[in-house]
Short mmCIF file of N, CA and C in Angstrom, two decimals:
data_model
loop_
_atom_site.label_atom_id
_atom_site.label_comp_id
_atom_site.label_asym_id
_atom_site.label_seq_id
_atom_site.Cartn_x
_atom_site.Cartn_y
_atom_site.Cartn_z
N MET A 1 -155.79 24.65 36.72
CA MET A 1 -155.38 23.32 37.14
C MET A 1 -156.13 22.99 38.44
N ASN A 2 -156.83 21.85 38.45
CA ASN A 2 -157.56 21.51 39.67
C ASN A 2 -156.62 20.87 40.68
N ARG A 3 -157.12 20.73 41.89
CA ARG A 3 -156.29 20.24 43.00
C ARG A 3 -155.82 18.81 42.77
N ARG A 4 -156.67 17.93 42.24
CA ARG A 4 -156.31 16.54 41.99
C ARG A 4 -155.18 16.44 40.97
N HIS A 5 -155.27 17.21 39.90
CA HIS A 5 -154.23 17.23 38.87
C HIS A 5 -152.90 17.72 39.46
N PHE A 6 -152.98 18.77 40.27
CA PHE A 6 -151.77 19.32 40.89
C PHE A 6 -151.11 18.29 41.81
N LEU A 7 -151.91 17.63 42.66
CA LEU A 7 -151.35 16.62 43.58
C LEU A 7 -150.75 15.44 42.80
N GLY A 8 -151.39 15.01 41.74
CA GLY A 8 -150.85 13.93 40.91
C GLY A 8 -149.53 14.30 40.28
N LEU A 9 -149.45 15.52 39.78
CA LEU A 9 -148.21 16.00 39.18
C LEU A 9 -147.09 16.08 40.22
N ALA A 10 -147.42 16.59 41.40
CA ALA A 10 -146.43 16.72 42.47
C ALA A 10 -145.92 15.35 42.91
N LEU A 11 -146.83 14.39 43.07
CA LEU A 11 -146.43 13.05 43.48
C LEU A 11 -145.57 12.35 42.42
N SER A 12 -145.92 12.51 41.16
CA SER A 12 -145.13 11.85 40.11
C SER A 12 -143.75 12.48 40.00
N THR A 13 -143.63 13.76 40.21
CA THR A 13 -142.33 14.43 40.19
C THR A 13 -141.47 13.97 41.35
N ALA A 14 -142.07 13.84 42.53
CA ALA A 14 -141.32 13.41 43.71
C ALA A 14 -140.85 11.97 43.57
N ALA A 15 -141.63 11.13 42.90
CA ALA A 15 -141.27 9.72 42.76
C ALA A 15 -140.30 9.45 41.63
N ALA A 16 -140.13 10.37 40.72
CA ALA A 16 -139.30 10.14 39.54
C ALA A 16 -137.87 9.71 39.86
N PRO A 17 -137.16 10.35 40.80
CA PRO A 17 -135.79 9.90 41.07
C PRO A 17 -135.72 8.47 41.61
N VAL A 18 -136.74 8.05 42.32
CA VAL A 18 -136.76 6.69 42.85
C VAL A 18 -136.93 5.68 41.72
N LEU A 19 -137.74 6.01 40.75
CA LEU A 19 -138.04 5.08 39.67
C LEU A 19 -136.92 4.97 38.65
N ALA A 20 -136.19 6.04 38.42
CA ALA A 20 -135.16 6.03 37.37
C ALA A 20 -133.83 6.48 37.95
N LYS A 21 -132.97 5.52 38.23
CA LYS A 21 -131.64 5.86 38.73
C LYS A 21 -130.80 6.41 37.60
N SER A 22 -130.11 7.49 37.89
CA SER A 22 -129.19 8.03 36.89
C SER A 22 -127.96 7.14 36.83
N PRO A 23 -127.22 7.18 35.73
CA PRO A 23 -126.02 6.34 35.61
C PRO A 23 -125.03 6.56 36.76
N SER A 24 -124.97 7.79 37.30
CA SER A 24 -124.02 8.05 38.38
C SER A 24 -124.45 7.43 39.70
N GLU A 25 -125.72 7.02 39.81
CA GLU A 25 -126.22 6.39 41.04
C GLU A 25 -126.03 4.88 41.04
N ARG A 26 -125.71 4.30 39.90
CA ARG A 26 -125.58 2.85 39.82
C ARG A 26 -124.39 2.36 40.66
N PRO A 27 -124.54 1.19 41.24
CA PRO A 27 -123.40 0.62 41.97
C PRO A 27 -122.25 0.32 41.02
N ARG A 28 -121.05 0.58 41.47
CA ARG A 28 -119.85 0.28 40.68
C ARG A 28 -119.23 -0.99 41.25
N VAL A 29 -119.19 -2.02 40.43
CA VAL A 29 -118.71 -3.34 40.85
C VAL A 29 -117.43 -3.67 40.09
N LEU A 30 -116.44 -4.18 40.81
CA LEU A 30 -115.22 -4.68 40.19
C LEU A 30 -115.12 -6.18 40.45
N SER A 31 -114.78 -6.91 39.39
CA SER A 31 -114.49 -8.35 39.50
C SER A 31 -113.03 -8.53 39.14
N LEU A 32 -112.29 -9.18 40.05
CA LEU A 32 -110.84 -9.27 39.91
C LEU A 32 -110.36 -10.69 40.20
N HIS A 33 -109.29 -11.07 39.52
CA HIS A 33 -108.63 -12.35 39.75
C HIS A 33 -107.14 -12.08 39.84
N HIS A 34 -106.57 -12.33 41.02
CA HIS A 34 -105.13 -12.09 41.23
C HIS A 34 -104.35 -13.31 40.72
N MET A 35 -103.49 -13.10 39.75
CA MET A 35 -102.82 -14.20 39.09
C MET A 35 -101.73 -14.86 39.94
N HIS A 36 -101.22 -14.17 40.97
CA HIS A 36 -100.18 -14.76 41.81
C HIS A 36 -100.74 -15.49 43.02
N THR A 37 -101.87 -15.03 43.54
CA THR A 37 -102.45 -15.67 44.73
C THR A 37 -103.64 -16.56 44.37
N ASP A 38 -104.14 -16.43 43.14
CA ASP A 38 -105.33 -17.12 42.65
C ASP A 38 -106.60 -16.71 43.41
N GLU A 39 -106.54 -15.60 44.14
CA GLU A 39 -107.73 -15.08 44.81
C GLU A 39 -108.63 -14.40 43.79
N LYS A 40 -109.94 -14.47 44.07
CA LYS A 40 -110.94 -13.80 43.24
C LYS A 40 -111.84 -12.99 44.14
N ILE A 41 -112.29 -11.86 43.60
CA ILE A 41 -113.18 -11.01 44.37
C ILE A 41 -114.10 -10.28 43.40
N ALA A 42 -115.34 -10.10 43.83
CA ALA A 42 -116.29 -9.23 43.13
C ALA A 42 -116.89 -8.36 44.23
N VAL A 43 -116.75 -7.05 44.09
CA VAL A 43 -117.14 -6.16 45.18
C VAL A 43 -117.73 -4.86 44.62
N THR A 44 -118.81 -4.42 45.27
CA THR A 44 -119.39 -3.11 44.98
C THR A 44 -118.61 -2.11 45.81
N TYR A 45 -117.75 -1.35 45.16
CA TYR A 45 -116.86 -0.47 45.90
C TYR A 45 -117.38 0.97 46.00
N ARG A 46 -118.40 1.29 45.19
CA ARG A 46 -118.91 2.67 45.18
C ARG A 46 -120.37 2.65 44.74
N ILE A 47 -121.19 3.44 45.41
CA ILE A 47 -122.57 3.64 45.01
C ILE A 47 -122.78 5.14 44.90
N GLY A 48 -123.12 5.58 43.70
CA GLY A 48 -123.22 7.02 43.47
C GLY A 48 -121.86 7.66 43.70
N ASP A 49 -121.83 8.68 44.53
CA ASP A 49 -120.57 9.36 44.84
C ASP A 49 -119.93 8.85 46.12
N ARG A 50 -120.48 7.79 46.69
CA ARG A 50 -120.00 7.31 47.99
C ARG A 50 -119.22 6.01 47.86
N TYR A 51 -117.95 6.09 48.23
CA TYR A 51 -117.14 4.88 48.30
C TYR A 51 -117.60 4.07 49.51
N GLN A 52 -117.59 2.77 49.37
CA GLN A 52 -118.03 1.86 50.42
C GLN A 52 -116.81 1.42 51.24
N ARG A 53 -116.73 1.88 52.47
CA ARG A 53 -115.55 1.66 53.31
C ARG A 53 -115.18 0.19 53.44
N ALA A 54 -116.15 -0.67 53.70
CA ALA A 54 -115.86 -2.10 53.86
C ALA A 54 -115.31 -2.69 52.56
N ALA A 55 -115.86 -2.25 51.45
CA ALA A 55 -115.38 -2.75 50.15
C ALA A 55 -113.97 -2.26 49.88
N LEU A 56 -113.67 -1.00 50.21
CA LEU A 56 -112.31 -0.49 50.02
C LEU A 56 -111.31 -1.27 50.87
N ASN A 57 -111.71 -1.63 52.08
CA ASN A 57 -110.82 -2.43 52.93
C ASN A 57 -110.54 -3.80 52.31
N LYS A 58 -111.57 -4.41 51.72
CA LYS A 58 -111.38 -5.70 51.04
C LYS A 58 -110.44 -5.54 49.85
N LEU A 59 -110.63 -4.45 49.09
CA LEU A 59 -109.77 -4.22 47.93
C LEU A 59 -108.34 -3.90 48.36
N ASN A 60 -108.16 -3.17 49.44
CA ASN A 60 -106.81 -2.90 49.94
C ASN A 60 -106.09 -4.21 50.26
N HIS A 61 -106.81 -5.13 50.87
CA HIS A 61 -106.22 -6.44 51.18
C HIS A 61 -105.93 -7.21 49.89
N PHE A 62 -106.87 -7.19 48.96
CA PHE A 62 -106.70 -7.92 47.70
C PHE A 62 -105.50 -7.38 46.91
N PHE A 63 -105.29 -6.06 46.94
CA PHE A 63 -104.20 -5.42 46.20
C PHE A 63 -102.88 -5.40 46.98
N ARG A 64 -102.82 -6.09 48.10
CA ARG A 64 -101.63 -6.09 48.95
C ARG A 64 -100.39 -6.59 48.19
N ASP A 65 -99.23 -6.32 48.76
CA ASP A 65 -97.98 -6.89 48.22
C ASP A 65 -98.01 -8.38 48.56
N PHE A 66 -98.23 -9.20 47.58
CA PHE A 66 -98.39 -10.64 47.84
C PHE A 66 -97.10 -11.29 48.29
N ARG A 67 -95.96 -10.62 48.09
CA ARG A 67 -94.68 -11.18 48.53
C ARG A 67 -94.44 -10.98 50.02
N THR A 68 -94.95 -9.85 50.56
CA THR A 68 -94.69 -9.51 51.96
C THR A 68 -95.97 -9.43 52.81
N ASP A 69 -97.12 -9.45 52.17
CA ASP A 69 -98.43 -9.26 52.81
C ASP A 69 -98.62 -7.86 53.37
N ASP A 70 -97.77 -6.89 52.99
CA ASP A 70 -97.96 -5.50 53.39
C ASP A 70 -99.18 -4.93 52.68
N ILE A 71 -99.92 -4.10 53.40
CA ILE A 71 -101.15 -3.50 52.88
C ILE A 71 -101.07 -1.99 53.04
N VAL A 72 -101.52 -1.27 52.02
CA VAL A 72 -101.69 0.18 52.11
C VAL A 72 -103.08 0.54 51.59
N ALA A 73 -103.48 1.77 51.84
CA ALA A 73 -104.73 2.27 51.28
C ALA A 73 -104.51 2.55 49.80
N ILE A 74 -105.24 1.85 48.96
CA ILE A 74 -105.15 2.05 47.51
C ILE A 74 -105.97 3.29 47.15
N ASP A 75 -105.45 4.10 46.25
CA ASP A 75 -106.15 5.29 45.78
C ASP A 75 -107.48 4.86 45.14
N PRO A 76 -108.62 5.27 45.69
CA PRO A 76 -109.92 4.86 45.12
C PRO A 76 -110.09 5.27 43.65
N GLN A 77 -109.39 6.30 43.23
CA GLN A 77 -109.49 6.71 41.83
C GLN A 77 -108.93 5.64 40.90
N LEU A 78 -108.04 4.78 41.40
CA LEU A 78 -107.54 3.67 40.61
C LEU A 78 -108.68 2.69 40.32
N PHE A 79 -109.54 2.46 41.30
CA PHE A 79 -110.69 1.59 41.09
C PHE A 79 -111.65 2.22 40.07
N ASP A 80 -111.79 3.55 40.12
CA ASP A 80 -112.64 4.24 39.15
C ASP A 80 -112.09 4.08 37.73
N ILE A 81 -110.78 4.15 37.58
CA ILE A 81 -110.18 3.95 36.26
C ILE A 81 -110.48 2.54 35.76
N LEU A 82 -110.27 1.55 36.62
CA LEU A 82 -110.55 0.16 36.24
C LEU A 82 -112.01 0.00 35.83
N TYR A 83 -112.90 0.57 36.60
CA TYR A 83 -114.33 0.46 36.30
C TYR A 83 -114.66 1.15 34.97
N ASP A 84 -114.15 2.36 34.79
CA ASP A 84 -114.47 3.12 33.58
C ASP A 84 -113.89 2.47 32.32
N VAL A 85 -112.73 1.85 32.44
CA VAL A 85 -112.15 1.16 31.29
C VAL A 85 -113.05 0.00 30.87
N LYS A 86 -113.46 -0.83 31.81
CA LYS A 86 -114.28 -1.99 31.42
C LYS A 86 -115.66 -1.55 30.94
N LEU A 87 -116.16 -0.42 31.44
CA LEU A 87 -117.43 0.11 30.95
C LEU A 87 -117.28 0.56 29.49
N ARG A 88 -116.18 1.25 29.19
CA ARG A 88 -115.93 1.69 27.80
C ARG A 88 -115.72 0.51 26.87
N LEU A 89 -115.21 -0.57 27.40
CA LEU A 89 -115.02 -1.77 26.59
C LEU A 89 -116.35 -2.46 26.31
N GLY A 90 -117.40 -2.04 27.02
CA GLY A 90 -118.72 -2.59 26.78
C GLY A 90 -119.03 -3.86 27.56
N ASP A 91 -118.21 -4.14 28.57
CA ASP A 91 -118.43 -5.36 29.35
C ASP A 91 -118.31 -5.05 30.84
N PRO A 92 -119.37 -4.50 31.45
CA PRO A 92 -119.29 -4.14 32.86
C PRO A 92 -119.11 -5.32 33.82
N ASP A 93 -119.32 -6.54 33.32
CA ASP A 93 -119.16 -7.73 34.17
C ASP A 93 -117.79 -8.40 33.99
N ALA A 94 -116.93 -7.83 33.17
CA ALA A 94 -115.63 -8.43 32.88
C ALA A 94 -114.78 -8.55 34.15
N THR A 95 -113.96 -9.59 34.18
CA THR A 95 -113.06 -9.82 35.31
C THR A 95 -111.63 -9.51 34.89
N TYR A 96 -111.03 -8.55 35.60
CA TYR A 96 -109.62 -8.22 35.37
C TYR A 96 -108.72 -9.30 35.94
N GLN A 97 -107.63 -9.57 35.25
CA GLN A 97 -106.56 -10.36 35.81
C GLN A 97 -105.53 -9.36 36.35
N ILE A 98 -105.21 -9.48 37.64
CA ILE A 98 -104.27 -8.58 38.30
C ILE A 98 -102.91 -9.28 38.36
N LEU A 99 -101.88 -8.60 37.85
CA LEU A 99 -100.53 -9.15 37.91
C LEU A 99 -99.68 -8.49 38.99
N SER A 100 -99.90 -7.21 39.21
CA SER A 100 -99.15 -6.49 40.24
C SER A 100 -99.97 -5.30 40.68
N ALA A 101 -100.05 -5.09 41.99
CA ALA A 101 -100.75 -3.93 42.52
C ALA A 101 -99.79 -3.22 43.47
N TYR A 102 -100.12 -3.17 44.77
CA TYR A 102 -99.20 -2.53 45.71
C TYR A 102 -97.90 -3.33 45.78
N ARG A 103 -96.79 -2.59 45.83
CA ARG A 103 -95.48 -3.19 46.06
C ARG A 103 -94.80 -2.40 47.17
N SER A 104 -94.35 -3.11 48.19
CA SER A 104 -93.60 -2.45 49.25
C SER A 104 -92.28 -1.93 48.68
N PRO A 105 -91.67 -0.95 49.33
CA PRO A 105 -90.37 -0.48 48.86
C PRO A 105 -89.35 -1.63 48.75
N ARG A 106 -89.41 -2.57 49.68
CA ARG A 106 -88.48 -3.71 49.65
C ARG A 106 -88.72 -4.56 48.39
N THR A 107 -89.98 -4.85 48.09
CA THR A 107 -90.29 -5.62 46.89
C THR A 107 -89.90 -4.86 45.63
N ASN A 108 -90.17 -3.57 45.61
CA ASN A 108 -89.83 -2.78 44.44
C ASN A 108 -88.32 -2.77 44.20
N ALA A 109 -87.54 -2.65 45.28
CA ALA A 109 -86.07 -2.67 45.16
C ALA A 109 -85.60 -4.02 44.63
N MET A 110 -86.19 -5.12 45.11
CA MET A 110 -85.83 -6.45 44.64
C MET A 110 -86.14 -6.59 43.16
N LEU A 111 -87.31 -6.12 42.74
CA LEU A 111 -87.68 -6.21 41.33
C LEU A 111 -86.77 -5.34 40.46
N ARG A 112 -86.35 -4.20 40.96
CA ARG A 112 -85.42 -3.35 40.21
C ARG A 112 -84.09 -4.06 39.97
N ARG A 113 -83.67 -4.88 40.93
CA ARG A 113 -82.41 -5.63 40.77
C ARG A 113 -82.54 -6.77 39.78
N THR A 114 -83.75 -7.33 39.66
CA THR A 114 -83.92 -8.53 38.85
C THR A 114 -84.68 -8.32 37.54
N SER A 115 -85.28 -7.15 37.35
CA SER A 115 -86.10 -6.91 36.15
C SER A 115 -85.80 -5.54 35.56
N ARG A 116 -85.94 -5.46 34.25
CA ARG A 116 -85.84 -4.16 33.59
C ARG A 116 -87.18 -3.45 33.68
N GLY A 117 -87.14 -2.13 33.63
CA GLY A 117 -88.37 -1.37 33.53
C GLY A 117 -89.12 -1.15 34.83
N VAL A 118 -88.52 -1.40 35.97
CA VAL A 118 -89.17 -1.13 37.25
C VAL A 118 -88.67 0.23 37.73
N ALA A 119 -89.60 1.16 37.90
CA ALA A 119 -89.24 2.53 38.28
C ALA A 119 -88.79 2.61 39.74
N LYS A 120 -87.78 3.41 39.99
CA LYS A 120 -87.28 3.60 41.35
C LYS A 120 -88.36 4.20 42.25
N LYS A 121 -89.13 5.15 41.72
CA LYS A 121 -90.20 5.78 42.47
C LYS A 121 -91.57 5.34 41.92
N SER A 122 -91.73 4.05 41.77
CA SER A 122 -92.95 3.47 41.18
C SER A 122 -94.20 3.86 41.97
N LEU A 123 -95.26 4.17 41.25
CA LEU A 123 -96.54 4.47 41.90
C LEU A 123 -97.17 3.21 42.50
N HIS A 124 -96.63 2.05 42.18
CA HIS A 124 -97.07 0.83 42.86
C HIS A 124 -96.79 0.95 44.36
N MET A 125 -95.73 1.65 44.74
CA MET A 125 -95.35 1.76 46.15
C MET A 125 -96.24 2.71 46.94
N THR A 126 -97.06 3.49 46.27
CA THR A 126 -97.96 4.41 46.96
C THR A 126 -99.42 4.01 46.79
N GLY A 127 -99.67 2.83 46.26
CA GLY A 127 -101.04 2.37 46.08
C GLY A 127 -101.78 3.10 44.98
N GLN A 128 -101.03 3.53 43.97
CA GLN A 128 -101.63 4.29 42.87
C GLN A 128 -101.50 3.59 41.53
N ALA A 129 -101.09 2.32 41.49
CA ALA A 129 -100.85 1.66 40.21
C ALA A 129 -101.23 0.18 40.28
N VAL A 130 -101.57 -0.34 39.10
CA VAL A 130 -101.91 -1.75 38.98
C VAL A 130 -101.54 -2.20 37.57
N ASP A 131 -101.11 -3.44 37.43
CA ASP A 131 -100.82 -4.05 36.13
C ASP A 131 -101.91 -5.10 35.87
N VAL A 132 -102.58 -4.98 34.71
CA VAL A 132 -103.76 -5.78 34.44
C VAL A 132 -103.80 -6.30 33.01
N ARG A 133 -104.72 -7.23 32.82
CA ARG A 133 -105.09 -7.71 31.48
C ARG A 133 -106.45 -8.38 31.61
N PHE A 134 -107.04 -8.67 30.46
CA PHE A 134 -108.25 -9.48 30.39
C PHE A 134 -107.89 -10.75 29.64
N PRO A 135 -108.44 -11.89 30.02
CA PRO A 135 -108.06 -13.14 29.35
C PRO A 135 -108.44 -13.19 27.88
N ASP A 136 -109.54 -12.54 27.50
CA ASP A 136 -110.04 -12.66 26.12
C ASP A 136 -109.99 -11.36 25.34
N LEU A 137 -109.04 -10.49 25.68
CA LEU A 137 -108.94 -9.19 25.02
C LEU A 137 -107.47 -8.85 24.80
N SER A 138 -107.16 -8.31 23.65
CA SER A 138 -105.76 -7.95 23.39
C SER A 138 -105.36 -6.81 24.32
N THR A 139 -104.13 -6.85 24.76
CA THR A 139 -103.64 -5.76 25.62
C THR A 139 -103.55 -4.46 24.83
N ARG A 140 -103.38 -4.56 23.52
CA ARG A 140 -103.38 -3.34 22.69
C ARG A 140 -104.74 -2.63 22.80
N HIS A 141 -105.82 -3.40 22.69
CA HIS A 141 -107.17 -2.82 22.79
C HIS A 141 -107.41 -2.25 24.19
N LEU A 142 -106.96 -2.97 25.21
CA LEU A 142 -107.07 -2.49 26.58
C LEU A 142 -106.30 -1.17 26.75
N ARG A 143 -105.08 -1.14 26.22
CA ARG A 143 -104.27 0.08 26.29
C ARG A 143 -104.96 1.25 25.59
N ASP A 144 -105.46 1.02 24.38
CA ASP A 144 -106.11 2.09 23.61
C ASP A 144 -107.33 2.63 24.36
N THR A 145 -108.08 1.77 24.99
CA THR A 145 -109.26 2.18 25.74
C THR A 145 -108.86 3.01 26.95
N ALA A 146 -107.82 2.59 27.65
CA ALA A 146 -107.34 3.33 28.82
C ALA A 146 -106.79 4.70 28.42
N VAL A 147 -106.05 4.76 27.33
CA VAL A 147 -105.52 6.03 26.85
C VAL A 147 -106.66 6.99 26.51
N ALA A 148 -107.73 6.47 25.90
CA ALA A 148 -108.87 7.29 25.51
C ALA A 148 -109.56 7.93 26.72
N LEU A 149 -109.43 7.33 27.90
CA LEU A 149 -110.01 7.93 29.10
C LEU A 149 -109.34 9.27 29.43
N GLY A 150 -108.04 9.37 29.13
CA GLY A 150 -107.32 10.61 29.42
C GLY A 150 -107.07 10.84 30.89
N ARG A 151 -106.92 9.75 31.66
CA ARG A 151 -106.66 9.87 33.10
C ARG A 151 -105.48 8.99 33.47
N GLY A 152 -104.54 9.56 34.19
CA GLY A 152 -103.42 8.80 34.73
C GLY A 152 -102.46 8.28 33.69
N GLY A 153 -101.55 7.42 34.15
CA GLY A 153 -100.55 6.84 33.29
C GLY A 153 -101.00 5.51 32.72
N VAL A 154 -100.57 5.26 31.48
CA VAL A 154 -100.89 3.99 30.82
C VAL A 154 -99.60 3.47 30.19
N GLY A 155 -99.14 2.35 30.70
CA GLY A 155 -97.96 1.70 30.14
C GLY A 155 -98.35 0.43 29.42
N TYR A 156 -97.72 0.20 28.29
CA TYR A 156 -98.07 -0.95 27.45
C TYR A 156 -96.88 -1.90 27.38
N TYR A 157 -97.11 -3.14 27.80
CA TYR A 157 -96.07 -4.16 27.84
C TYR A 157 -96.54 -5.39 27.05
N PRO A 158 -96.49 -5.32 25.73
CA PRO A 158 -97.04 -6.42 24.92
C PRO A 158 -96.29 -7.74 25.10
N ARG A 159 -94.99 -7.71 25.29
CA ARG A 159 -94.23 -8.96 25.46
C ARG A 159 -94.59 -9.67 26.77
N SER A 160 -94.90 -8.88 27.78
CA SER A 160 -95.29 -9.45 29.07
C SER A 160 -96.81 -9.59 29.20
N ASN A 161 -97.54 -9.11 28.19
CA ASN A 161 -98.99 -9.26 28.11
C ASN A 161 -99.73 -8.58 29.26
N PHE A 162 -99.42 -7.29 29.51
CA PHE A 162 -100.19 -6.54 30.49
C PHE A 162 -100.14 -5.05 30.18
N VAL A 163 -101.06 -4.34 30.82
CA VAL A 163 -101.13 -2.88 30.74
C VAL A 163 -101.03 -2.34 32.16
N HIS A 164 -100.19 -1.34 32.32
CA HIS A 164 -100.03 -0.65 33.60
C HIS A 164 -100.99 0.54 33.61
N LEU A 165 -101.75 0.68 34.69
CA LEU A 165 -102.65 1.82 34.88
C LEU A 165 -102.31 2.49 36.20
N ASP A 166 -102.29 3.83 36.21
CA ASP A 166 -102.05 4.51 37.48
C ASP A 166 -102.80 5.83 37.53
N THR A 167 -102.81 6.43 38.73
CA THR A 167 -103.52 7.68 38.96
C THR A 167 -102.59 8.89 38.97
N GLY A 168 -101.41 8.72 38.45
CA GLY A 168 -100.47 9.85 38.35
C GLY A 168 -100.88 10.80 37.24
N THR A 169 -99.92 11.61 36.81
CA THR A 169 -100.20 12.54 35.72
C THR A 169 -100.50 11.77 34.44
N VAL A 170 -101.22 12.42 33.53
CA VAL A 170 -101.57 11.79 32.26
C VAL A 170 -100.32 11.64 31.43
N ARG A 171 -99.99 10.39 31.07
CA ARG A 171 -98.83 10.08 30.24
C ARG A 171 -98.99 8.67 29.73
N ARG A 172 -98.19 8.30 28.76
CA ARG A 172 -98.22 6.94 28.24
C ARG A 172 -96.83 6.54 27.78
N TRP A 173 -96.59 5.23 27.79
CA TRP A 173 -95.32 4.70 27.33
C TRP A 173 -95.52 3.29 26.83
N GLY A 174 -94.53 2.80 26.14
CA GLY A 174 -94.60 1.47 25.53
C GLY A 174 -94.92 1.59 24.07
N ALA A 175 -94.81 0.48 23.37
CA ALA A 175 -94.99 0.48 21.90
C ALA A 175 -96.37 0.94 21.48
#
């Protein structure tokens, strides 16, 4: 092997990662529409293995308890679940409709008094759960896709037209 061939090979090998990003290096973007506040957000929350601090702060605010304006740090793995579900659905640009995210203990207690099916120790109170849907997709299909991920809890509420996703232990409930 002559010197020119060797240098060309070395340079092309060194440049390869720059030219071809692996799927894990792609920016992870979430598009969300909060149904109670009518706020919308599209944010790159993670690039490669690095969560973007400013984006997480925006998402923490977006996922706040809209009744009290209380904010907590949302588990970033919840954002990963949301991203991975929409990727499996084949629509990485899809916009989730958010019905409920963080709930303060006070809000959770109020909902327990007025609604059935609100857990006393809800993961909504620890920033580990969200209730979602897509406007043009059946919640059954959304549920099936989330269950196939095999991560966290998946609750199915067809009468209320939403799916609960959380970062707790793997489990499922609902019809």
